[in-house]
Amino acid sequence: MRTFSLQFRLDRTAITAALLVALTGLFLKSPLQADTRVRPRAVALSPDGNHVGTANRVAGTVAVATVEPFQRVAELEVGSEPMDVLWINESALAVSVHRDRTVQLLTYNKGQLQRERTISVSACPVGMVLAQEAQELIVAVQHPDAVLAIDLKSGKITRRYETGSYPRYLCLSPDEDWFCVTSELPGALTTYNRESGEVLSRQIAHQTAFNLGQPTLLEDQFVVVPITINRDFPVTEGNIARGWVVNNRLTRFRVPHGPALEQRQMSLDMKGHGSADLTSTGLSPDGQQLLVTASGVHELIVLNRNSLEWPTSEPHDFASHQLSESDETMQRIPLTGRPIDLVFLDDTTVLVASEIDDRLQKVDLQTGQILAELLLADSTHESQIAQGERIFFDGRRSRDGWMSCHTCHFDGHTSGQVFDTFNDATYDTKKLTLSLHDVANTEPWTWHGWQPDLTDSMTKSLRDTMHGSTVPTDDDARALAAYLGTLTLLSATPDVDDADLKAGRELFYGKAGCISCHEEPNYESSGRFSVSRLESHSIYQVLNPPPLRGVSSRRRFLHHGYAHSIDQVLRLYHRPADTTGADLTETERRQLITFLSAL
């Protein structure tokens, strides 16, 4: 395996621009001022190869840049949290705007971006692919979870495909006959016939897979997907170093009709050098190189397909000797600022979106050099919030770079995984990963409610859960807490029945007795209650109720994570009659769920 050193080759214009933005930063008086974050989450190359578009998650914009010369030429505000962008043709783009629950169609002409149409999808859109011949967008949406087909001419939703939890990334066959989508809980790849909606296969990744990344099609019969594996061991420093807490792998599925026995997995972690947060994949135009972004450790992993061998048995804790010891098979190119998406410009040059650095980087795969950079922000100044965000997504804050805060709290929400941390001062007391949405307003913290200070909680997490070599400072903890303060709730499930909503509210405050422990305004409590059976050796035998606002955006519930729906919570594991309420009829339970889903 060859590891490149980080090198830059910038022209005079780029150096001058960098000096100007640096000087601008000197005039900013406080690290809390002038938060200029852009955060490109996705990048797309126009069909003619002359332009790139970016979906800028925090800035809420779509930007267009020319490839040569490498410069930004247009930008348009599109709304709250754009997550994906693609080109429909040389002069038209589509963008998914997650929190606005819309897909927008844009036109680009002579340096101008304009909005042509806004399509409401009544859910939070994420990844997209384009069926060019059919002139149809295929869009993964969440809350509620599904995949939608949108006719570009009419802007109407023509089909809905039911999926697993948190559908996120898509891959379309060259003939547009079928497509794949990733989902979570369990981590799976589902393949559909595009026109009929028939499920051709649903393949669950071996072991407990989560955070499935962008799939790439290989030779029309295999799809490669980056995944994280929850190894289910206690989160100790030694277990992290052994790859026994999480493992970062590539999985190869046969498509569209894939038998489970043909699934292959390959670990990309090396001893002492993890590959936190594998996110995107890409295949070179000549089909010779497979690329993977290891976003958490800021690397671009290059795999030579001519010498790449997929294991036929369960992968080991670390990458095989073929990968770790062969310069011809795997190379690791160090980048900066969380490389998260990529497009090939030619067989040996790739354009990478580095999200936390707000940059696009042209990378030479043969030399490992960064040929050019394009800053998408107006300043390189980093606010306290931005500093905290950088820590949150940095896998190097963990022992050997195996995981980041984002690994368990995906984009500040939750991965829906159960982990055995030392947060409650004991092991063998596994807990469901809590969402961090609106966490700054829901003290006290942790499942047991023992932590009254969020900043102290950040220090403990960095020290006792991540076990990184960098000793966390007070400034680190304050910055991380400041970033968490920006994480807001997703909007509640729309289009609920008003009569059921009113009846559900009356049940919440009355017969079901929920208000006893879930108080307004966030429907939580500062108290701790003995409402569930806990491990006998746990030093805490009480639980702090988590907030119910935003509960419809979660897919797993209660401290042990046994419940996979709100209905299961109320019917099996946390019946109102067993706590502070009375038995509910099936109709009443449905009405209460309607109310909870609207919070």
Short mmCIF file of N, CA, C and O in Angstrom, two decimals, residues 205-311:
data_model
loop_
_atom_site.label_atom_id
_atom_site.label_comp_id
_atom_site.label_asym_id
_atom_site.label_seq_id
_atom_site.Cartn_x
_atom_site.Cartn_y
_atom_site.Cartn_z
N ALA A 205 -26.91 -6.46 4.61
CA ALA A 205 -25.47 -6.59 4.75
C ALA A 205 -25.15 -7.51 5.92
O ALA A 205 -25.79 -7.45 6.97
N HIS A 206 -24.16 -8.37 5.72
CA HIS A 206 -23.76 -9.30 6.78
C HIS A 206 -23.31 -8.53 8.02
O HIS A 206 -22.67 -7.49 7.93
N GLN A 207 -23.60 -9.08 9.18
CA GLN A 207 -23.35 -8.48 10.48
C GLN A 207 -24.21 -7.22 10.63
O GLN A 207 -25.10 -6.95 9.83
N THR A 208 -23.96 -6.45 11.68
CA THR A 208 -24.79 -5.28 11.96
C THR A 208 -24.21 -4.07 11.24
O THR A 208 -23.35 -3.35 11.77
N ALA A 209 -24.65 -3.85 10.02
CA ALA A 209 -24.12 -2.77 9.19
C ALA A 209 -24.98 -1.51 9.36
O ALA A 209 -26.20 -1.59 9.50
N PHE A 210 -24.33 -0.37 9.33
CA PHE A 210 -25.05 0.90 9.40
C PHE A 210 -24.26 1.97 8.66
O PHE A 210 -23.14 1.73 8.20
N ASN A 211 -24.85 3.15 8.52
CA ASN A 211 -24.24 4.26 7.79
C ASN A 211 -23.77 3.82 6.40
O ASN A 211 -22.64 4.09 5.99
N LEU A 212 -24.65 3.16 5.66
CA LEU A 212 -24.30 2.76 4.31
C LEU A 212 -24.08 3.99 3.44
O LEU A 212 -24.84 4.96 3.51
N GLY A 213 -23.03 3.94 2.62
CA GLY A 213 -22.66 5.09 1.80
C GLY A 213 -23.13 4.97 0.37
O GLY A 213 -23.97 4.14 0.01
N GLN A 214 -22.56 5.84 -0.49
CA GLN A 214 -22.96 5.93 -1.88
C GLN A 214 -22.53 4.69 -2.66
O GLN A 214 -21.36 4.36 -2.73
N PRO A 215 -23.48 3.96 -3.28
CA PRO A 215 -23.12 2.77 -4.05
C PRO A 215 -22.58 3.12 -5.43
O PRO A 215 -22.93 4.16 -6.00
N THR A 216 -21.74 2.24 -5.96
CA THR A 216 -21.22 2.37 -7.32
C THR A 216 -21.40 1.05 -8.05
O THR A 216 -21.13 -0.02 -7.50
N LEU A 217 -21.85 1.14 -9.29
CA LEU A 217 -22.11 -0.04 -10.10
C LEU A 217 -20.83 -0.52 -10.78
O LEU A 217 -20.09 0.29 -11.36
N LEU A 218 -20.56 -1.82 -10.68
CA LEU A 218 -19.41 -2.42 -11.34
C LEU A 218 -19.91 -3.43 -12.38
O LEU A 218 -20.59 -4.40 -12.04
N GLU A 219 -19.60 -3.19 -13.63
CA GLU A 219 -19.83 -4.17 -14.70
C GLU A 219 -21.28 -4.66 -14.77
O GLU A 219 -21.53 -5.81 -15.12
N ASP A 220 -22.22 -3.81 -14.44
CA ASP A 220 -23.65 -4.10 -14.59
C ASP A 220 -24.14 -5.30 -13.77
O ASP A 220 -25.29 -5.73 -13.94
N GLN A 221 -23.31 -5.86 -12.90
CA GLN A 221 -23.77 -7.02 -12.13
C GLN A 221 -23.40 -6.95 -10.65
O GLN A 221 -23.90 -7.75 -9.86
N PHE A 222 -22.56 -6.01 -10.28
CA PHE A 222 -22.21 -5.84 -8.88
C PHE A 222 -22.37 -4.38 -8.49
O PHE A 222 -22.14 -3.47 -9.30
N VAL A 223 -22.74 -4.17 -7.24
CA VAL A 223 -22.75 -2.84 -6.65
C VAL A 223 -21.86 -2.87 -5.42
O VAL A 223 -21.95 -3.79 -4.60
N VAL A 224 -20.99 -1.88 -5.29
CA VAL A 224 -20.10 -1.75 -4.14
C VAL A 224 -20.63 -0.64 -3.24
O VAL A 224 -20.93 0.47 -3.71
N VAL A 225 -20.75 -0.93 -1.94
CA VAL A 225 -21.30 0.02 -0.98
C VAL A 225 -20.36 0.12 0.22
O VAL A 225 -20.02 -0.91 0.82
N PRO A 226 -19.93 1.33 0.61
CA PRO A 226 -19.18 1.48 1.86
C PRO A 226 -20.11 1.35 3.07
O PRO A 226 -21.24 1.87 3.04
N ILE A 227 -19.67 0.65 4.10
CA ILE A 227 -20.50 0.43 5.28
C ILE A 227 -19.65 0.53 6.55
O ILE A 227 -18.42 0.44 6.51
N THR A 228 -20.32 0.71 7.66
CA THR A 228 -19.71 0.59 8.98
C THR A 228 -20.36 -0.60 9.67
O THR A 228 -21.58 -0.80 9.57
N ILE A 229 -19.56 -1.38 10.36
CA ILE A 229 -20.06 -2.55 11.08
C ILE A 229 -20.01 -2.28 12.59
O ILE A 229 -18.96 -1.87 13.12
N ASN A 230 -21.12 -2.50 13.28
CA ASN A 230 -21.16 -2.44 14.74
C ASN A 230 -20.74 -3.80 15.26
O ASN A 230 -21.47 -4.78 15.14
N ARG A 231 -19.52 -3.89 15.85
CA ARG A 231 -18.99 -5.18 16.28
C ARG A 231 -19.58 -5.65 17.61
O ARG A 231 -19.35 -6.78 18.04
N ASP A 232 -20.27 -4.77 18.33
CA ASP A 232 -21.05 -5.15 19.51
C ASP A 232 -20.20 -5.47 20.74
O ASP A 232 -20.67 -6.14 21.67
N PHE A 233 -18.96 -4.99 20.76
CA PHE A 233 -18.12 -5.14 21.95
C PHE A 233 -18.14 -3.84 22.75
O PHE A 233 -18.45 -2.77 22.22
N PRO A 234 -17.79 -3.87 24.04
CA PRO A 234 -17.71 -2.63 24.82
C PRO A 234 -16.76 -1.62 24.19
O PRO A 234 -15.74 -1.99 23.60
N VAL A 235 -17.10 -0.35 24.32
CA VAL A 235 -16.31 0.72 23.71
C VAL A 235 -15.15 1.06 24.64
O VAL A 235 -15.17 2.05 25.38
N THR A 236 -14.12 0.22 24.62
CA THR A 236 -12.89 0.47 25.36
C THR A 236 -11.79 0.88 24.38
O THR A 236 -11.90 0.65 23.18
N GLU A 237 -10.73 1.46 24.91
CA GLU A 237 -9.64 1.86 24.04
C GLU A 237 -9.03 0.67 23.31
O GLU A 237 -8.75 0.72 22.11
N GLY A 238 -8.84 -0.42 24.03
CA GLY A 238 -8.28 -1.61 23.41
C GLY A 238 -9.16 -2.19 22.33
O GLY A 238 -8.67 -2.62 21.27
N ASN A 239 -10.48 -2.21 22.58
CA ASN A 239 -11.39 -2.76 21.58
C ASN A 239 -11.47 -1.89 20.33
O ASN A 239 -11.61 -2.40 19.22
N ILE A 240 -11.39 -0.57 20.52
CA ILE A 240 -11.36 0.31 19.34
C ILE A 240 -10.14 -0.01 18.49
O ILE A 240 -10.23 -0.18 17.27
N ALA A 241 -8.98 -0.12 19.14
CA ALA A 241 -7.73 -0.37 18.41
C ALA A 241 -7.73 -1.72 17.70
O ALA A 241 -7.08 -1.89 16.67
N ARG A 242 -8.48 -2.68 18.22
CA ARG A 242 -8.55 -4.02 17.61
C ARG A 242 -9.60 -4.10 16.49
O ARG A 242 -9.71 -5.12 15.83
N GLY A 243 -10.37 -3.04 16.32
CA GLY A 243 -11.45 -3.10 15.36
C GLY A 243 -12.66 -3.84 15.87
O GLY A 243 -13.46 -4.35 15.08
N TRP A 244 -12.82 -3.89 17.17
CA TRP A 244 -13.90 -4.65 17.78
C TRP A 244 -15.09 -3.78 18.19
O TRP A 244 -16.09 -4.29 18.69
N VAL A 245 -14.98 -2.47 18.00
CA VAL A 245 -16.11 -1.58 18.27
C VAL A 245 -16.84 -1.30 16.96
O VAL A 245 -18.04 -1.58 16.82
N VAL A 246 -16.12 -0.75 15.99
CA VAL A 246 -16.65 -0.60 14.64
C VAL A 246 -15.59 -1.07 13.66
O VAL A 246 -14.40 -1.13 13.97
N ASN A 247 -16.04 -1.43 12.47
CA ASN A 247 -15.16 -1.84 11.39
C ASN A 247 -15.65 -1.14 10.13
O ASN A 247 -16.86 -1.07 9.89
N ASN A 248 -14.73 -0.61 9.33
CA ASN A 248 -15.09 0.16 8.14
C ASN A 248 -14.76 -0.67 6.90
O ASN A 248 -13.60 -1.00 6.65
N ARG A 249 -15.80 -1.00 6.13
CA ARG A 249 -15.65 -1.98 5.06
C ARG A 249 -16.31 -1.54 3.76
O ARG A 249 -17.18 -0.67 3.75
N LEU A 250 -15.91 -2.22 2.69
CA LEU A 250 -16.64 -2.19 1.44
C LEU A 250 -17.41 -3.50 1.33
O LEU A 250 -16.90 -4.56 1.68
N THR A 251 -18.63 -3.41 0.84
CA THR A 251 -19.43 -4.60 0.61
C THR A 251 -19.81 -4.66 -0.87
O THR A 251 -20.22 -3.65 -1.45
N ARG A 252 -19.67 -5.85 -1.45
CA ARG A 252 -20.05 -6.04 -2.85
C ARG A 252 -21.29 -6.92 -2.91
O ARG A 252 -21.32 -8.03 -2.39
N PHE A 253 -22.34 -6.39 -3.53
CA PHE A 253 -23.60 -7.11 -3.72
C PHE A 253 -23.77 -7.45 -5.20
O PHE A 253 -23.45 -6.64 -6.07
N ARG A 254 -24.29 -8.64 -5.47
CA ARG A 254 -24.68 -8.96 -6.85
C ARG A 254 -26.07 -8.38 -7.11
O ARG A 254 -26.98 -8.55 -6.30
N VAL A 255 -26.24 -7.71 -8.25
CA VAL A 255 -27.52 -7.08 -8.58
C VAL A 255 -27.90 -7.43 -10.02
O VAL A 255 -27.02 -7.78 -10.82
N PRO A 256 -29.18 -7.38 -10.38
CA PRO A 256 -30.29 -7.01 -9.50
C PRO A 256 -30.82 -8.15 -8.63
O PRO A 256 -31.44 -7.90 -7.61
N HIS A 257 -30.58 -9.42 -9.04
CA HIS A 257 -31.10 -10.56 -8.28
C HIS A 257 -29.95 -11.21 -7.53
O HIS A 257 -29.36 -12.16 -8.01
N GLY A 258 -29.63 -10.68 -6.36
CA GLY A 258 -28.42 -11.13 -5.69
C GLY A 258 -28.66 -12.11 -4.58
O GLY A 258 -29.30 -11.76 -3.58
N PRO A 259 -28.18 -13.34 -4.66
CA PRO A 259 -28.24 -14.25 -3.52
C PRO A 259 -27.30 -13.79 -2.41
O PRO A 259 -26.20 -13.29 -2.68
N ALA A 260 -27.74 -13.95 -1.18
CA ALA A 260 -26.96 -13.48 -0.03
C ALA A 260 -25.58 -14.13 0.04
O ALA A 260 -24.61 -13.52 0.50
N LEU A 261 -25.47 -15.37 -0.43
CA LEU A 261 -24.19 -16.08 -0.33
C LEU A 261 -23.12 -15.48 -1.23
O LEU A 261 -21.93 -15.74 -1.06
N GLU A 262 -23.51 -14.66 -2.19
CA GLU A 262 -22.53 -14.04 -3.08
C GLU A 262 -22.05 -12.69 -2.57
O GLU A 262 -21.25 -12.02 -3.21
N GLN A 263 -22.55 -12.25 -1.41
CA GLN A 263 -22.10 -10.99 -0.83
C GLN A 263 -20.66 -11.13 -0.35
O GLN A 263 -20.27 -12.15 0.22
N ARG A 264 -19.85 -10.11 -0.59
CA ARG A 264 -18.46 -10.09 -0.14
C ARG A 264 -18.20 -8.80 0.63
O ARG A 264 -18.72 -7.73 0.27
N GLN A 265 -17.37 -8.91 1.68
CA GLN A 265 -16.97 -7.73 2.46
C GLN A 265 -15.46 -7.65 2.56
O GLN A 265 -14.77 -8.68 2.65
N MET A 266 -14.97 -6.41 2.58
CA MET A 266 -13.53 -6.16 2.61
C MET A 266 -13.25 -5.04 3.60
O MET A 266 -13.77 -3.93 3.46
N SER A 267 -12.44 -5.31 4.62
CA SER A 267 -12.09 -4.28 5.59
C SER A 267 -11.04 -3.34 5.00
O SER A 267 -10.10 -3.78 4.32
N LEU A 268 -11.20 -2.04 5.26
CA LEU A 268 -10.22 -1.04 4.80
C LEU A 268 -9.45 -0.44 5.96
O LEU A 268 -8.62 0.46 5.76
N ASP A 269 -9.70 -0.90 7.19
CA ASP A 269 -8.96 -0.42 8.35
C ASP A 269 -7.63 -1.16 8.47
O ASP A 269 -7.58 -2.38 8.26
N MET A 270 -6.58 -0.45 8.83
CA MET A 270 -5.29 -1.07 9.09
C MET A 270 -4.95 -0.91 10.58
O MET A 270 -5.45 0.00 11.24
N LYS A 271 -4.12 -1.77 11.08
CA LYS A 271 -3.72 -1.67 12.47
C LYS A 271 -3.03 -0.34 12.71
O LYS A 271 -2.06 0.01 12.05
N GLY A 272 -3.59 0.45 13.63
CA GLY A 272 -3.05 1.76 13.91
C GLY A 272 -3.51 2.84 12.95
O GLY A 272 -3.11 4.00 13.08
N HIS A 273 -4.36 2.49 11.99
CA HIS A 273 -4.79 3.46 10.97
C HIS A 273 -6.18 3.08 10.48
O HIS A 273 -6.34 2.35 9.51
N GLY A 274 -7.21 3.58 11.21
CA GLY A 274 -8.58 3.29 10.84
C GLY A 274 -9.04 4.10 9.64
O GLY A 274 -8.33 4.99 9.15
N SER A 275 -10.24 3.79 9.15
CA SER A 275 -10.79 4.46 7.97
C SER A 275 -12.19 4.97 8.27
O SER A 275 -13.17 4.62 7.62
N ALA A 276 -12.28 5.83 9.28
CA ALA A 276 -13.58 6.28 9.78
C ALA A 276 -14.43 6.90 8.69
O ALA A 276 -13.96 7.67 7.86
N ASP A 277 -15.71 6.55 8.72
CA ASP A 277 -16.75 7.21 7.93
C ASP A 277 -16.51 7.12 6.43
O ASP A 277 -16.39 8.13 5.74
N LEU A 278 -16.46 5.88 5.92
CA LEU A 278 -16.45 5.69 4.47
C LEU A 278 -17.78 6.21 3.93
O LEU A 278 -18.84 5.80 4.40
N THR A 279 -17.73 7.06 2.93
CA THR A 279 -18.96 7.76 2.52
C THR A 279 -19.31 7.55 1.06
O THR A 279 -20.39 7.07 0.73
N SER A 280 -18.41 7.93 0.16
CA SER A 280 -18.71 7.88 -1.27
C SER A 280 -17.77 6.94 -2.00
O SER A 280 -16.64 6.71 -1.56
N THR A 281 -18.24 6.43 -3.12
CA THR A 281 -17.40 5.60 -3.99
C THR A 281 -17.51 6.13 -5.41
O THR A 281 -18.45 6.85 -5.76
N GLY A 282 -16.53 5.79 -6.23
CA GLY A 282 -16.54 6.19 -7.63
C GLY A 282 -15.65 5.29 -8.45
O GLY A 282 -14.61 4.82 -7.96
N LEU A 283 -16.03 5.04 -9.69
CA LEU A 283 -15.27 4.19 -10.60
C LEU A 283 -14.71 5.05 -11.72
O LEU A 283 -15.44 5.85 -12.32
N SER A 284 -13.42 4.91 -12.00
CA SER A 284 -12.80 5.69 -13.07
C SER A 284 -13.43 5.37 -14.40
O SER A 284 -13.96 4.26 -14.60
N PRO A 285 -13.42 6.30 -15.36
CA PRO A 285 -14.04 6.05 -16.67
C PRO A 285 -13.51 4.80 -17.37
O PRO A 285 -14.26 4.13 -18.07
N ASP A 286 -12.22 4.47 -17.16
CA ASP A 286 -11.68 3.26 -17.79
C ASP A 286 -11.95 2.00 -16.97
O ASP A 286 -11.55 0.90 -17.36
N GLY A 287 -12.62 2.15 -15.82
CA GLY A 287 -12.99 1.01 -14.99
C GLY A 287 -11.85 0.40 -14.21
O GLY A 287 -12.05 -0.65 -13.57
N GLN A 288 -10.68 1.03 -14.16
CA GLN A 288 -9.52 0.43 -13.53
C GLN A 288 -9.36 0.77 -12.06
O GLN A 288 -8.77 0.00 -11.31
N GLN A 289 -9.89 1.91 -11.63
CA GLN A 289 -9.68 2.35 -10.25
C GLN A 289 -11.01 2.59 -9.55
O GLN A 289 -11.91 3.24 -10.09
N LEU A 290 -11.11 2.04 -8.35
CA LEU A 290 -12.27 2.24 -7.49
C LEU A 290 -11.85 3.16 -6.34
O LEU A 290 -10.90 2.86 -5.62
N LEU A 291 -12.56 4.26 -6.19
CA LEU A 291 -12.23 5.25 -5.17
C LEU A 291 -13.24 5.21 -4.03
O LEU A 291 -14.44 4.98 -4.25
N VAL A 292 -12.75 5.47 -2.83
CA VAL A 292 -13.60 5.55 -1.64
C VAL A 292 -13.15 6.74 -0.81
O VAL A 292 -11.94 6.91 -0.56
N THR A 293 -14.09 7.58 -0.39
CA THR A 293 -13.74 8.67 0.52
C THR A 293 -13.83 8.17 1.95
O THR A 293 -14.88 7.70 2.39
N ALA A 294 -12.71 8.23 2.67
CA ALA A 294 -12.70 7.96 4.11
C ALA A 294 -12.82 9.32 4.79
O ALA A 294 -11.84 9.94 5.19
N SER A 295 -14.06 9.79 4.90
CA SER A 295 -14.32 11.17 5.28
C SER A 295 -13.79 11.50 6.68
O SER A 295 -13.28 12.60 6.92
N GLY A 296 -13.92 10.56 7.62
CA GLY A 296 -13.52 10.84 8.99
C GLY A 296 -12.03 11.03 9.18
O GLY A 296 -11.60 11.74 10.09
N VAL A 297 -11.21 10.38 8.33
CA VAL A 297 -9.75 10.53 8.44
C VAL A 297 -9.20 11.35 7.28
O VAL A 297 -7.99 11.41 7.08
N HIS A 298 -10.08 11.97 6.50
CA HIS A 298 -9.70 12.94 5.47
C HIS A 298 -8.77 12.32 4.42
O HIS A 298 -7.73 12.88 4.07
N GLU A 299 -9.20 11.17 3.92
CA GLU A 299 -8.38 10.47 2.94
C GLU A 299 -9.22 10.04 1.74
O GLU A 299 -10.44 9.81 1.86
N LEU A 300 -8.53 9.90 0.63
CA LEU A 300 -9.11 9.31 -0.57
C LEU A 300 -8.40 7.98 -0.78
O LEU A 300 -7.19 7.92 -0.98
N ILE A 301 -9.15 6.88 -0.69
CA ILE A 301 -8.58 5.55 -0.84
C ILE A 301 -8.75 5.12 -2.30
O ILE A 301 -9.85 5.17 -2.85
N VAL A 302 -7.63 4.72 -2.93
CA VAL A 302 -7.62 4.33 -4.33
C VAL A 302 -7.32 2.83 -4.41
O VAL A 302 -6.28 2.37 -3.93
N LEU A 303 -8.23 2.08 -5.01
CA LEU A 303 -8.08 0.63 -5.13
C LEU A 303 -7.91 0.26 -6.61
O LEU A 303 -8.70 0.70 -7.46
N ASN A 304 -6.88 -0.52 -6.90
CA ASN A 304 -6.62 -0.99 -8.25
C ASN A 304 -7.43 -2.25 -8.50
O ASN A 304 -7.17 -3.30 -7.91
N ARG A 305 -8.40 -2.17 -9.38
CA ARG A 305 -9.30 -3.30 -9.59
C ARG A 305 -8.60 -4.49 -10.26
O ARG A 305 -9.06 -5.63 -10.13
N ASN A 306 -7.50 -4.25 -10.96
CA ASN A 306 -6.81 -5.36 -11.62
C ASN A 306 -6.19 -6.33 -10.63
O ASN A 306 -6.06 -7.52 -10.91
N SER A 307 -5.79 -5.81 -9.46
CA SER A 307 -5.15 -6.67 -8.46
C SER A 307 -6.00 -6.85 -7.21
O SER A 307 -5.57 -7.50 -6.25
N LEU A 308 -7.21 -6.30 -7.22
CA LEU A 308 -8.07 -6.36 -6.05
C LEU A 308 -8.76 -7.72 -5.96
O LEU A 308 -9.38 -8.17 -6.92
N GLU A 309 -8.64 -8.38 -4.81
CA GLU A 309 -9.27 -9.67 -4.59
C GLU A 309 -10.27 -9.56 -3.43
O GLU A 309 -9.91 -9.14 -2.33
N TRP A 310 -11.52 -9.96 -3.71
CA TRP A 310 -12.54 -9.90 -2.68
C TRP A 310 -12.51 -11.18 -1.84
O TRP A 310 -12.50 -12.28 -2.39
N PRO A 311 -12.48 -11.05 -0.51
CA PRO A 311 -12.44 -12.24 0.35
C PRO A 311 -13.67 -13.11 0.14
O PRO A 311 -14.78 -12.60 -0.08
#
